[in-house]
N, CA and C atoms as an extended XYZ file, in Angstrom:
369
Properties=species:S:1:pos:R:3:atomname:S:1:resname:S:1:resid:I:1 pbc="F F F"
N        82.772      185.038      134.639 N   UNK     1
C        83.628      185.802      135.517 CA  UNK     1
C        84.573      184.843      136.238 C   UNK     1
N        85.827      185.206      136.252 N   UNK     2
C        86.831      184.429      136.977 CA  UNK     2
C        86.839      184.843      138.437 C   UNK     2
N        86.599      183.901      139.313 N   UNK     3
C        86.647      184.161      140.744 CA  UNK     3
C        87.948      183.592      141.294 C   UNK     3
N        88.629      184.415      142.083 N   UNK     4
C        89.882      184.034      142.746 CA  UNK     4
C        90.997      183.654      141.775 C   UNK     4
N        91.128      184.451      140.717 N   UNK     5
C        92.287      184.273      139.828 CA  UNK     5
C        93.551      184.458      140.651 C   UNK     5
N        94.477      183.518      140.616 N   UNK     6
C        95.664      183.595      141.472 CA  UNK     6
C        96.457      184.900      141.326 C   UNK     6
N        96.599      185.421      140.115 N   UNK     7
C        97.365      186.651      139.936 CA  UNK     7
C        96.662      187.850      140.565 C   UNK     7
N        95.342      187.882      140.508 N   UNK     8
C        94.590      188.991      141.098 CA  UNK     8
C        94.599      188.870      142.620 C   UNK     8
N        94.408      187.670      143.132 N   UNK     9
C        94.481      187.450      144.582 CA  UNK     9
C        95.843      187.911      145.094 C   UNK     9
N        96.905      187.561      144.417 N   UNK    10
C        98.257      187.944      144.845 CA  UNK    10
C        98.428      189.459      144.842 C   UNK    10
N        97.918      190.128      143.826 N   UNK    11
C        98.043      191.584      143.742 CA  UNK    11
C        97.273      192.272      144.870 C   UNK    11
N        96.075      191.803      145.145 N   UNK    12
C        95.269      192.397      146.220 CA  UNK    12
C        95.898      192.099      147.576 C   UNK    12
N        96.375      190.895      147.766 N   UNK    13
C        97.023      190.550      149.036 CA  UNK    13
C        98.257      191.415      149.262 C   UNK    13
N        99.017      191.688      148.221 N   UNK    14
C       100.188      192.558      148.343 CA  UNK    14
C        99.768      193.979      148.728 C   UNK    14
N        98.710      194.483      148.104 N   UNK    15
C        98.214      195.817      148.438 CA  UNK    15
C        97.713      195.851      149.886 C   UNK    15
N        96.953      194.848      150.278 N   UNK    16
C        96.433      194.771      151.642 CA  UNK    16
C        97.583      194.705      152.652 C   UNK    16
N        98.604      193.931      152.358 N   UNK    17
C        99.768      193.820      153.237 CA  UNK    17
C       100.454      195.170      153.402 C   UNK    17
N       100.614      195.906      152.315 N   UNK    18
C       101.218      197.241      152.402 CA  UNK    18
C       100.331      198.196      153.198 C   UNK    18
N        99.016      198.099      153.006 N   UNK    19
C        98.083      198.908      153.790 CA  UNK    19
C        98.255      198.597      155.283 C   UNK    19
N        98.300      197.322      155.633 N   UNK    20
C        98.443      196.922      157.038 CA  UNK    20
C        99.769      197.422      157.625 C   UNK    20
N       100.838      197.377      156.851 N   UNK    21
C       102.130      197.894      157.326 CA  UNK    21
C       102.006      199.377      157.654 C   UNK    21
N       101.334      200.130      156.790 N   UNK    22
C       101.137      201.563      157.030 CA  UNK    22
C       100.261      201.784      158.262 C   UNK    22
N        99.240      200.960      158.434 N   UNK    23
C        98.341      201.081      159.588 CA  UNK    23
C        99.105      200.861      160.888 C   UNK    23
N        99.880      199.798      160.952 N   UNK    24
C       100.643      199.474      162.164 CA  UNK    24
C       101.706      200.545      162.438 C   UNK    24
N       102.304      201.086      161.377 N   UNK    25
C       103.341      202.111      161.532 CA  UNK    25
C       102.755      203.491      161.826 C   UNK    25
N       101.446      203.649      161.657 N   UNK    26
C       100.827      204.964      161.847 CA  UNK    26
C       101.196      205.941      160.747 C   UNK    26
N       101.488      205.435      159.571 N   UNK    27
C       101.879      206.271      158.432 CA  UNK    27
C       100.623      206.835      157.765 C   UNK    27
N       100.186      207.995      158.233 N   UNK    28
C        98.933      208.591      157.793 CA  UNK    28
C        98.932      208.858      156.288 C   UNK    28
N       100.028      209.330      155.749 N   UNK    29
C       100.107      209.598      154.306 CA  UNK    29
C        99.927      208.343      153.479 C   UNK    29
N       100.615      207.284      153.875 N   UNK    30
C       100.484      206.021      153.134 CA  UNK    30
C        99.082      205.449      153.296 C   UNK    30
N        98.522      205.533      154.503 N   UNK    31
C        97.168      205.016      154.720 CA  UNK    31
C        96.179      205.716      153.803 C   UNK    31
N        96.268      207.021      153.733 N   UNK    32
C        95.362      207.781      152.880 CA  UNK    32
C        95.479      207.415      151.416 C   UNK    32
N        96.675      207.069      150.995 N   UNK    33
C        96.871      206.745      149.581 CA  UNK    33
C        96.210      205.433      149.186 C   UNK    33
N        95.907      204.570      150.152 N   UNK    34
C        95.277      203.287      149.842 CA  UNK    34
C        93.763      203.399      149.663 C   UNK    34
N        93.185      204.534      150.059 N   UNK    35
C        91.751      204.721      149.887 CA  UNK    35
C        91.459      205.488      148.610 C   UNK    35
N        90.342      205.173      148.004 N   UNK    36
C        89.850      205.868      146.812 CA  UNK    36
C        89.706      207.346      147.141 C   UNK    36
N        90.287      208.185      146.341 N   UNK    37
C        90.220      209.634      146.545 CA  UNK    37
C        88.922      210.146      145.924 C   UNK    37
N        87.823      209.942      146.660 N   UNK    38
C        86.500      210.268      146.134 CA  UNK    38
C        85.568      210.659      147.276 C   UNK    38
N        84.593      211.514      146.995 N   UNK    39
C        83.575      211.813      148.003 CA  UNK    39
C        82.704      210.591      148.319 C   UNK    39
N        82.774      209.557      147.499 N   UNK    40
C        81.943      208.368      147.685 CA  UNK    40
C        82.602      207.290      148.530 C   UNK    40
N        83.883      207.424      148.869 N   UNK    41
C        84.533      206.414      149.698 CA  UNK    41
C        83.902      206.443      151.093 C   UNK    41
N        83.753      205.258      151.692 N   UNK    42
C        83.108      205.155      152.996 CA  UNK    42
C        83.902      204.235      153.900 C   UNK    42
N        84.007      204.631      155.170 N   UNK    43
C        84.628      203.783      156.191 CA  UNK    43
C        83.750      203.810      157.426 C   UNK    43
N        83.360      202.624      157.887 N   UNK    44
C        82.630      202.489      159.142 CA  UNK    44
C        83.597      201.929      160.168 C   UNK    44
N        83.771      202.644      161.275 N   UNK    45
C        84.648      202.185      162.337 CA  UNK    45
C        83.847      201.645      163.502 C   UNK    45
N        84.531      201.399      164.589 N   UNK    46
C        83.900      200.831      165.774 CA  UNK    46
C        82.895      201.816      166.371 C   UNK    46
N        83.276      203.070      166.468 N   UNK    47
C        82.386      204.084      167.031 CA  UNK    47
C        82.408      205.349      166.176 C   UNK    47
N        82.645      205.199      164.900 N   UNK    48
C        82.800      206.354      164.019 CA  UNK    48
C        82.456      205.955      162.593 C   UNK    48
N        82.347      206.939      161.737 N   UNK    49
C        82.183      206.678      160.309 CA  UNK    49
C        82.679      207.888      159.539 C   UNK    49
N        83.204      207.628      158.363 N   UNK    50
C        83.680      208.691      157.488 CA  UNK    50
C        83.089      208.475      156.102 C   UNK    50
N        82.650      209.560      155.512 N   UNK    51
C        82.152      209.530      154.143 CA  UNK    51
C        82.940      210.572      153.360 C   UNK    51
N        83.603      210.137      152.337 N   UNK    52
C        84.424      211.024      151.523 CA  UNK    52
C        85.874      211.009      151.958 C   UNK    52
N        86.737      211.174      150.968 N   UNK    53
C        88.181      211.105      151.216 CA  UNK    53
C        88.651      212.182      152.184 C   UNK    53
N        88.131      213.408      152.074 N   UNK    54
C        88.586      214.486      152.952 CA  UNK    54
C        88.262      214.170      154.408 C   UNK    54
N        87.054      213.685      154.668 N   UNK    55
C        86.659      213.339      156.033 CA  UNK    55
C        87.490      212.170      156.555 C   UNK    55
N        87.724      211.196      155.712 N   UNK    56
C        88.514      210.033      156.112 CA  UNK    56
C        89.949      210.441      156.449 C   UNK    56
N        90.555      211.288      155.608 N   UNK    57
C        91.938      211.722      155.856 CA  UNK    57
C        92.029      212.533      157.150 C   UNK    57
N        91.059      213.421      157.388 N   UNK    58
C        91.071      214.234      158.609 CA  UNK    58
C        90.918      213.349      159.845 C   UNK    58
N        90.020      212.369      159.768 N   UNK    59
C        89.826      211.463      160.901 CA  UNK    59
C        91.101      210.675      161.173 C   UNK    59
N        91.687      210.122      160.141 N   UNK    60
C        92.889      209.301      160.308 CA  UNK    60
C        94.020      210.123      160.919 C   UNK    60
N        94.194      211.362      160.491 N   UNK    61
C        95.275      212.210      161.004 CA  UNK    61
C        95.104      212.500      162.492 C   UNK    61
N        93.875      212.474      162.988 N   UNK    62
C        93.603      212.786      164.396 CA  UNK    62
C        93.676      211.563      165.307 C   UNK    62
N        93.846      210.379      164.749 N   UNK    63
C        93.805      209.151      165.552 CA  UNK    63
C        95.150      208.847      166.201 C   UNK    63
N        95.110      208.334      167.437 N   UNK    64
C        96.361      207.887      168.072 CA  UNK    64
C        96.853      206.614      167.387 C   UNK    64
N        98.096      206.266      167.612 N   UNK    65
C        98.617      205.028      167.013 CA  UNK    65
C        97.869      203.808      167.553 C   UNK    65
N        97.927      202.731      166.789 N   UNK    66
C        97.346      201.471      167.245 CA  UNK    66
C        98.131      200.932      168.437 C   UNK    66
N        97.486      200.149      169.271 N   UNK    67
C        98.247      199.477      170.331 CA  UNK    67
C        99.288      198.545      169.696 C   UNK    67
N       100.373      198.301      170.393 N   UNK    68
C       101.396      197.410      169.821 CA  UNK    68
C       100.900      195.963      169.731 C   UNK    68
N       101.474      195.240      168.791 N   UNK    69
C       101.251      193.803      168.698 CA  UNK    69
C       100.046      193.360      167.900 C   UNK    69
N        99.523      194.209      167.037 N   UNK    70
C        98.353      193.840      166.236 CA  UNK    70
C        98.632      192.533      165.497 C   UNK    70
N        97.692      191.597      165.603 N   UNK    71
C        97.825      190.305      164.933 CA  UNK    71
C        96.610      190.090      164.041 C   UNK    71
N        96.857      189.586      162.852 N   UNK    72
C        95.791      189.248      161.915 CA  UNK    72
C        95.670      187.739      161.815 C   UNK    72
N        94.452      187.262      161.620 N   UNK    73
C        94.268      185.845      161.352 CA  UNK    73
C        92.983      185.649      160.571 C   UNK    73
N        92.942      184.517      159.902 N   UNK    74
C        91.825      184.164      159.019 CA  UNK    74
C        91.598      185.218      157.936 C   UNK    74
N        92.683      185.782      157.430 N   UNK    75
C        92.578      186.759      156.349 CA  UNK    75
C        92.178      186.042      155.071 C   UNK    75
N        91.187      186.599      154.399 N   UNK    76
C        90.679      185.981      153.167 CA  UNK    76
C        90.528      187.049      152.098 C   UNK    76
N        91.081      186.762      150.943 N   UNK    77
C        90.937      187.615      149.761 CA  UNK    77
C        90.071      186.865      148.764 C   UNK    77
N        89.002      187.497      148.324 N   UNK    78
C        88.146      186.917      147.294 CA  UNK    78
C        88.070      187.925      146.162 C   UNK    78
N        88.381      187.471      144.963 N   UNK    79
C        88.360      188.376      143.819 CA  UNK    79
C        87.268      187.972      142.835 C   UNK    79
N        86.755      188.986      142.153 N   UNK    80
C        85.684      188.802      141.171 CA  UNK    80
C        86.147      189.479      139.887 C   UNK    80
N        86.564      188.669      138.919 N   UNK    81
C        87.164      189.240      137.724 CA  UNK    81
C        88.532      189.795      138.062 C   UNK    81
N        88.961      190.765      137.267 N   UNK    82
C        90.306      191.318      137.438 CA  UNK    82
C        90.336      192.612      138.241 C   UNK    82
N        89.156      193.168      138.575 N   UNK    83
C        89.151      194.522      139.110 CA  UNK    83
C        88.366      194.740      140.402 C   UNK    83
N        87.843      193.679      141.012 N   UNK    84
C        87.056      193.826      142.233 CA  UNK    84
C        87.442      192.732      143.216 C   UNK    84
N        87.586      193.117      144.489 N   UNK    85
C        87.966      192.133      145.507 CA  UNK    85
C        87.410      192.539      146.861 C   UNK    85
N        87.235      191.541      147.714 N   UNK    86
C        86.953      191.795      149.123 CA  UNK    86
C        88.077      191.169      149.942 C   UNK    86
N        88.385      191.822      151.041 N   UNK    87
C        89.357      191.289      151.993 CA  UNK    87
C        88.683      191.303      153.358 C   UNK    87
N        88.679      190.163      154.011 N   UNK    88
C        88.173      190.089      155.372 CA  UNK    88
C        89.257      189.503      156.257 C   UNK    88
N        89.292      189.971      157.489 N   UNK    89
C        90.276      189.457      158.438 CA  UNK    89
C        89.772      189.655      159.854 C   UNK    89
N        90.300      188.876      160.744 N   UNK    90
C        90.109      189.072      162.174 CA  UNK    90
C        91.412      189.639      162.716 C   UNK    90
N        91.315      190.424      163.777 N   UNK    91
C        92.524      191.001      164.369 CA  UNK    91
C        92.373      191.052      165.878 C   UNK    91
N        93.511      191.052      166.549 N   UNK    92
C        93.512      191.264      167.989 CA  UNK    92
C        94.848      191.866      168.395 C   UNK    92
N        94.932      192.135      169.696 N   UNK    93
C        96.131      192.696      170.302 CA  UNK    93
C        96.455      191.835      171.521 C   UNK    93
N        97.711      191.711      171.898 N   UNK    94
C        98.082      190.808      172.986 CA  UNK    94
C        97.309      191.018      174.286 C   UNK    94
N        97.038      192.248      174.682 N   UNK    95
C        96.377      192.513      175.957 CA  UNK    95
C        94.877      192.759      175.813 C   UNK    95
N        94.318      192.490      174.650 N   UNK    96
C        92.896      192.737      174.395 CA  UNK    96
C        92.032      191.712      175.103 C   UNK    96
N        90.991      192.201      175.742 N   UNK    97
C        90.016      191.295      176.354 CA  UNK    97
C        88.859      191.125      175.384 C   UNK    97
N        88.169      190.026      175.515 N   UNK    98
C        87.048      189.774      174.616 CA  UNK    98
C        87.523      189.135      173.331 C   UNK    98
N        86.593      189.024      172.414 N   UNK    99
C        86.895      188.378      171.138 CA  UNK    99
C        87.667      189.270      170.199 C   UNK    99
N        87.988      188.729      169.055 N   UNK   100
C        88.762      189.491      168.072 CA  UNK   100
C        87.900      190.558      167.395 C   UNK   100
N        88.580      191.540      166.826 N   UNK   101
C        87.918      192.518      165.979 CA  UNK   101
C        87.768      191.956      164.582 C   UNK   101
N        86.904      192.589      163.814 N   UNK   102
C        86.657      192.155      162.437 CA  UNK   102
C        86.867      193.328      161.495 C   UNK   102
N        87.392      193.040      160.351 N   UNK   103
C        87.679      194.080      159.362 CA  UNK   103
C        87.311      193.551      157.987 C   UNK   103
N        86.594      194.358      157.228 N   UNK   104
C        86.314      193.989      155.842 CA  UNK   104
C        86.546      195.202      154.962 C   UNK   104
N        87.025      194.936      153.779 N   UNK   105
C        87.315      196.002      152.821 CA  UNK   105
C        86.880      195.551      151.433 C   UNK   105
N        86.387      196.496      150.670 N   UNK   106
C        86.126      196.277      149.250 CA  UNK   106
C        87.200      197.037      148.486 C   UNK   106
N        87.905      196.329      147.635 N   UNK   107
C        88.993      196.894      146.833 CA  UNK   107
C        88.582      196.892      145.364 C   UNK   107
N        88.947      197.961      144.653 N   UNK   108
C        88.691      198.066      143.218 CA  UNK   108
C        89.986      198.490      142.545 C   UNK   108
N        90.254      197.884      141.395 N   UNK   109
C        91.424      198.310      140.620 CA  UNK   109
C        91.004      199.516      139.784 C   UNK   109
N        91.550      200.665      140.132 N   UNK   110
C        91.287      201.924      139.440 CA  UNK   110
C        92.491      202.251      138.561 C   UNK   110
N        92.420      203.289      137.747 N   UNK   111
C        93.588      203.625      136.912 CA  UNK   111
C        94.863      203.831      137.721 C   UNK   111
N        94.736      204.320      138.960 N   UNK   112
C        95.921      204.542      139.796 CA  UNK   112
C        96.347      203.308      140.580 C   UNK   112
N        95.616      202.209      140.454 N   UNK   113
C        95.964      200.960      141.134 CA  UNK   113
C        94.855      200.514      142.068 C   UNK   113
N        95.133      199.497      142.868 N   UNK   114
C        94.149      198.970      143.803 CA  UNK   114
C        93.895      199.978      144.916 C   UNK   114
N        92.596      200.240      145.177 N   UNK   115
C        92.205      201.175      146.224 CA  UNK   115
C        91.017      200.614      147.011 C   UNK   115
N        90.968      200.956      148.282 N   UNK   116
C        89.837      200.596      149.135 CA  UNK   116
C        88.712      201.592      148.841 C   UNK   116
N        87.536      201.077      148.504 N   UNK   117
C        86.389      201.947      148.240 CA  UNK   117
C        85.387      201.909      149.386 C   UNK   117
N        85.483      200.868      150.209 N   UNK   118
C        84.639      200.756      151.396 CA  UNK   118
C        85.367      199.912      152.426 C   UNK   118
N        85.283      200.324      153.693 N   UNK   119
C        85.904      199.566      154.781 CA  UNK   119
C        84.963      199.553      155.973 C   UNK   119
N        85.034      198.473      156.744 N   UNK   120
C        84.209      198.335      157.931 CA  UNK   120
C        85.023      197.618      158.998 C   UNK   120
N        85.084      198.224      160.168 N   UNK   121
C        85.809      197.655      161.298 CA  UNK   121
C        84.828      197.520      162.448 C   UNK   121
N        84.831      196.374      163.121 N   UNK   122
C        83.952      196.190      164.274 CA  UNK   122
C        84.611      195.270      165.292 C   UNK   122
N        84.056      195.263      166.474 N   UNK   123
C        84.553      194.377      167.530 CA  UNK   123
C        83.566      193.274      167.780 C   UNK   123
């Protein structure tokens, strides 16, 4: 198995970057398109969790926008073969107290392209 093939890392990083742009912009439609459209998709949030695409989309549509100034650091993409990847990152906001938040995602290349199949956000 090829780990961290440069072309796969680049493709996943591009997808993750587009996902982050949608997240910061509050683009609910684009955000939903980055998740696997399946009852098996899972997202664990800071004080919430969603199981299944319908629940995830409904939750996302009800959320207020992110605070301004979201910053990412120590973002790492690790790929396993051509079709599986993890992305981990730390994030914060300019006026946030305490340490940074943490975010991890599992990405899979499906017929429709790279999609998040599992996500976890914590503080």
